[in-house]
XYZ file of C-alpha atoms in Angstrom:
85
model
C -17.358 -10.106 33.402
C -14.971 -11.185 30.698
C -14.720 -10.165 27.081
C -15.875 -12.817 24.577
C -12.598 -12.590 22.671
C -10.720 -13.399 25.884
C -12.937 -16.430 26.444
C -12.361 -17.521 22.832
C -8.595 -17.217 23.311
C -8.681 -19.279 26.505
C -10.842 -21.944 24.861
C -8.551 -21.985 21.809
C -5.554 -22.511 24.095
C -7.327 -25.483 25.679
C -8.131 -26.919 22.240
C -4.512 -26.688 21.073
C -3.215 -29.944 22.650
C -6.201 -31.801 21.129
C -5.951 -30.139 17.692
C -3.861 -32.857 16.059
C -4.711 -31.674 12.519
C -3.775 -28.046 13.176
C -7.225 -26.799 12.173
C -7.584 -22.999 12.203
C -10.196 -22.167 14.825
C -13.215 -19.960 14.199
C -16.644 -19.714 15.808
C -17.895 -22.141 13.138
C -15.244 -24.836 13.736
C -17.001 -28.083 14.662
C -15.620 -30.546 17.168
C -16.838 -33.703 15.429
C -16.473 -32.649 11.790
C -13.544 -30.238 11.597
C -11.457 -31.408 14.550
C -12.573 -35.056 14.175
C -12.787 -35.652 17.914
C -14.145 -38.883 19.313
C -16.067 -39.149 22.571
C -12.951 -39.760 24.683
C -11.253 -36.612 23.411
C -14.461 -34.663 24.034
C -14.630 -35.884 27.638
C -10.979 -34.956 28.298
C -11.479 -31.554 26.688
C -14.688 -30.822 28.607
C -12.887 -31.644 31.858
C -10.131 -29.182 30.984
C -12.697 -26.459 30.166
C -14.530 -27.094 33.432
C -11.265 -26.862 35.380
C -10.062 -23.729 33.570
C -13.298 -21.778 34.014
C -14.494 -23.445 37.258
C -17.874 -24.310 35.732
C -19.949 -27.445 35.220
C -21.051 -28.344 31.696
C -23.928 -30.819 31.872
C -24.272 -33.790 29.534
C -27.347 -32.129 27.990
C -25.329 -28.994 27.243
C -22.509 -31.053 25.762
C -24.957 -32.715 23.382
C -26.104 -29.303 22.104
C -22.641 -27.753 21.648
C -21.283 -28.510 18.189
C -19.015 -25.531 17.420
C -16.285 -23.557 19.120
C -18.508 -20.455 19.065
C -21.330 -22.292 20.819
C -18.895 -23.441 23.487
C -17.521 -19.929 23.999
C -21.065 -18.582 24.408
C -21.956 -21.378 26.841
C -18.825 -20.742 28.922
C -19.599 -17.022 29.063
C -23.195 -17.728 30.052
C -22.231 -20.223 32.767
C -19.543 -17.911 34.095
C -21.967 -14.969 34.277
C -24.652 -17.113 35.923
C -22.145 -18.273 38.503
C -22.715 -21.978 37.794
C -19.510 -22.973 39.501
C -18.176 -26.279 40.737
């Protein structure tokens, strides 16, 4: 089991190459609004998260995740549940 702050740090590191505006990341940072990501960036980013954590994020889950904090919680939940590739 991993600490949430460790998961946040790993997710933040994955966001970095896509964070063209240099937005400071918090749990409340939104992907569409704050980071201004389009669907192609989202798909590339989701693939990198899935690879990093060896999980599968469904399309339904993606539609519900709007903030960095929600993603961190989802990654932790999927990792704990063992929903691996």
